[in-house]
């Protein structure tokens, strides 16, 4: 099995349409089906902890559909200073999430520093990195190409 790790940031006050496009993009990636997946990030859904206000096309409803589609669990239970969870840890592999005291920068009260441990089975394929060359079109002499 492959392991895919995604990090997401969704700005505050993002429209429902944008959430819908994001989750549709995930569902369109057939290559990640039958894989181990970890999705972490700031979804900026302050009502997630008490998702009682689900309407048919709310971002919370779309998030719950996304979680169910991939059989994810939400593993982060660390509340911020407003007793909310903005940073979600979604996965179909077993995870443990802790509040980290070892931080590089001053902690943002909206986003507690997290330490995430997840179980990686031995049968996960390791990706070998290969050097590749990139073409830099900015260095091309376009006038010479057009008038050559």
Tab-separated table of C-alpha atoms in Angstrom:
chain	number	residue	atom	x	y	z
A	1	UNK	CA	0.000	0.000	0.000
A	2	UNK	CA	1.025	3.561	-0.603
A	3	UNK	CA	1.051	6.277	2.041
A	4	UNK	CA	-0.083	9.768	1.055
A	5	UNK	CA	0.270	12.754	3.385
A	6	UNK	CA	-1.575	15.978	2.543
A	7	UNK	CA	-1.252	19.333	4.310
A	8	UNK	CA	-4.121	21.762	3.770
A	9	UNK	CA	-4.771	25.385	4.612
A	10	UNK	CA	-8.196	26.870	3.979
A	11	UNK	CA	-8.455	30.619	4.717
A	12	UNK	CA	-11.173	31.935	7.033
A	13	UNK	CA	-14.558	32.728	5.488
A	14	UNK	CA	-13.957	30.451	2.509
A	15	UNK	CA	-17.097	29.799	0.474
A	16	UNK	CA	-18.907	26.484	0.479
A	17	UNK	CA	-18.148	26.227	-3.237
A	18	UNK	CA	-14.402	26.190	-2.517
A	19	UNK	CA	-14.775	23.401	0.052
A	20	UNK	CA	-16.846	21.479	-2.478
A	21	UNK	CA	-14.124	21.848	-5.132
A	22	UNK	CA	-11.422	20.745	-2.696
A	23	UNK	CA	-13.260	17.609	-1.620
A	24	UNK	CA	-14.208	16.815	-5.224
A	25	UNK	CA	-10.529	17.108	-6.193
A	26	UNK	CA	-9.634	14.564	-3.518
A	27	UNK	CA	-12.386	12.218	-4.641
A	28	UNK	CA	-11.120	12.523	-8.230
A	29	UNK	CA	-7.636	11.262	-7.331
A	30	UNK	CA	-8.196	7.608	-8.069
A	31	UNK	CA	-4.537	6.841	-7.397
A	32	UNK	CA	-5.067	7.316	-3.644
A	33	UNK	CA	-7.938	4.840	-3.367
A	34	UNK	CA	-6.961	1.777	-1.339
A	35	UNK	CA	-4.042	3.706	0.164
A	36	UNK	CA	-3.087	4.882	3.615
A	37	UNK	CA	-3.897	8.589	3.811
A	38	UNK	CA	-3.166	11.313	6.357
A	39	UNK	CA	-4.712	14.767	5.827
A	40	UNK	CA	-3.662	17.471	8.278
A	41	UNK	CA	-4.371	21.143	8.226
A	42	UNK	CA	-6.302	24.219	9.109
A	43	UNK	CA	-9.798	23.746	7.716
A	44	UNK	CA	-11.057	26.935	9.423
A	45	UNK	CA	-14.348	25.377	10.460
A	46	UNK	CA	-14.769	26.766	13.989
A	47	UNK	CA	-18.090	24.965	14.500
A	48	UNK	CA	-16.611	21.548	13.791
A	49	UNK	CA	-16.508	20.597	17.462
A	50	UNK	CA	-20.269	21.023	17.827
A	51	UNK	CA	-21.404	20.301	14.298
A	52	UNK	CA	-25.073	20.631	15.155
A	53	UNK	CA	-25.709	23.245	12.482
A	54	UNK	CA	-25.372	20.956	9.495
A	55	UNK	CA	-27.273	22.121	6.470
A	56	UNK	CA	-27.386	20.198	3.226
A	57	UNK	CA	-24.548	22.099	1.533
A	58	UNK	CA	-22.641	23.575	4.464
A	59	UNK	CA	-18.852	23.144	4.618
A	60	UNK	CA	-19.367	20.956	7.711
A	61	UNK	CA	-21.718	18.683	5.806
A	62	UNK	CA	-19.216	18.452	2.937
A	63	UNK	CA	-16.404	17.694	5.393
A	64	UNK	CA	-18.429	14.902	6.991
A	65	UNK	CA	-19.127	13.432	3.548
A	66	UNK	CA	-15.395	13.598	2.771
A	67	UNK	CA	-14.541	11.869	6.062
A	68	UNK	CA	-17.082	9.130	5.352
A	69	UNK	CA	-15.987	8.713	1.725
A	70	UNK	CA	-12.430	7.784	2.733
A	71	UNK	CA	-13.414	6.115	6.003
A	72	UNK	CA	-11.344	8.682	7.900
A	73	UNK	CA	-11.317	9.407	11.594
A	74	UNK	CA	-10.615	12.856	12.993
A	75	UNK	CA	-7.858	12.346	15.571
A	76	UNK	CA	-7.177	15.858	16.877
A	77	UNK	CA	-8.976	16.627	20.129
A	78	UNK	CA	-6.655	19.439	21.247
A	79	UNK	CA	-8.794	22.549	21.744
A	80	UNK	CA	-7.522	26.057	21.044
A	81	UNK	CA	-8.042	29.006	23.412
A	82	UNK	CA	-11.631	29.399	22.113
A	83	UNK	CA	-12.415	25.736	22.874
A	84	UNK	CA	-12.486	24.987	19.159
A	85	UNK	CA	-10.604	22.702	16.825
A	86	UNK	CA	-9.469	24.416	13.631
A	87	UNK	CA	-6.621	22.026	12.802
A	88	UNK	CA	-7.883	18.611	11.823
A	89	UNK	CA	-5.982	15.347	11.581
A	90	UNK	CA	-7.944	13.066	9.260
A	91	UNK	CA	-6.696	9.604	8.484
A	92	UNK	CA	-7.582	6.039	7.688
A	93	UNK	CA	-4.492	4.915	9.635
A	94	UNK	CA	-4.284	4.918	13.399
A	95	UNK	CA	-2.976	8.241	14.783
A	96	UNK	CA	-2.237	9.794	18.133
A	97	UNK	CA	-2.253	13.566	18.512
A	98	UNK	CA	-0.649	15.377	21.431
A	99	UNK	CA	-0.126	19.007	22.375
A	100	UNK	CA	3.552	19.638	21.684
A	101	UNK	CA	5.629	21.638	24.133
A	102	UNK	CA	8.658	21.598	21.823
A	103	UNK	CA	7.917	24.472	19.436
A	104	UNK	CA	10.105	26.442	17.035
A	105	UNK	CA	8.018	29.626	17.109
A	106	UNK	CA	5.710	31.217	19.668
A	107	UNK	CA	2.475	29.262	19.699
A	108	UNK	CA	-0.577	30.795	18.018
A	109	UNK	CA	-3.486	30.562	20.502
A	110	UNK	CA	-5.815	29.635	17.621
A	111	UNK	CA	-3.548	26.766	16.539
A	112	UNK	CA	-1.949	24.756	19.331
A	113	UNK	CA	1.301	23.050	18.343
A	114	UNK	CA	0.595	19.416	17.586
A	115	UNK	CA	2.691	16.293	17.723
A	116	UNK	CA	1.210	13.642	15.456
A	117	UNK	CA	2.238	10.001	15.614
A	118	UNK	CA	0.821	7.629	13.063
A	119	UNK	CA	1.339	3.973	12.436
A	120	UNK	CA	3.055	3.152	9.151
A	121	UNK	CA	2.712	-0.501	8.173
A	122	UNK	CA	5.818	-2.279	6.916
A	123	UNK	CA	4.206	-2.867	3.535
A	124	UNK	CA	4.064	0.848	2.607
A	125	UNK	CA	5.959	1.536	-0.605
A	126	UNK	CA	8.914	3.866	-0.159
A	127	UNK	CA	9.261	6.497	-2.864
A	128	UNK	CA	12.738	6.712	-4.276
A	129	UNK	CA	13.801	10.210	-5.142
A	130	UNK	CA	15.313	10.687	-8.567
A	131	UNK	CA	17.047	13.732	-9.902
A	132	UNK	CA	15.313	15.259	-12.873
A	133	UNK	CA	16.056	18.205	-15.075
A	134	UNK	CA	13.570	21.014	-15.554
A	135	UNK	CA	13.147	23.139	-18.634
A	136	UNK	CA	13.345	26.876	-17.934
A	137	UNK	CA	11.359	28.595	-20.690
A	138	UNK	CA	12.344	32.031	-19.351
A	139	UNK	CA	15.872	31.503	-20.707
A	140	UNK	CA	14.641	30.780	-24.233
A	141	UNK	CA	15.305	33.261	-27.013
A	142	UNK	CA	11.725	33.618	-28.239
A	143	UNK	CA	12.421	36.246	-30.945
A	144	UNK	CA	14.971	33.889	-32.495
A	145	UNK	CA	12.430	31.068	-32.369
A	146	UNK	CA	9.763	33.135	-34.145
A	147	UNK	CA	12.054	34.685	-36.739
A	148	UNK	CA	14.483	31.796	-37.204
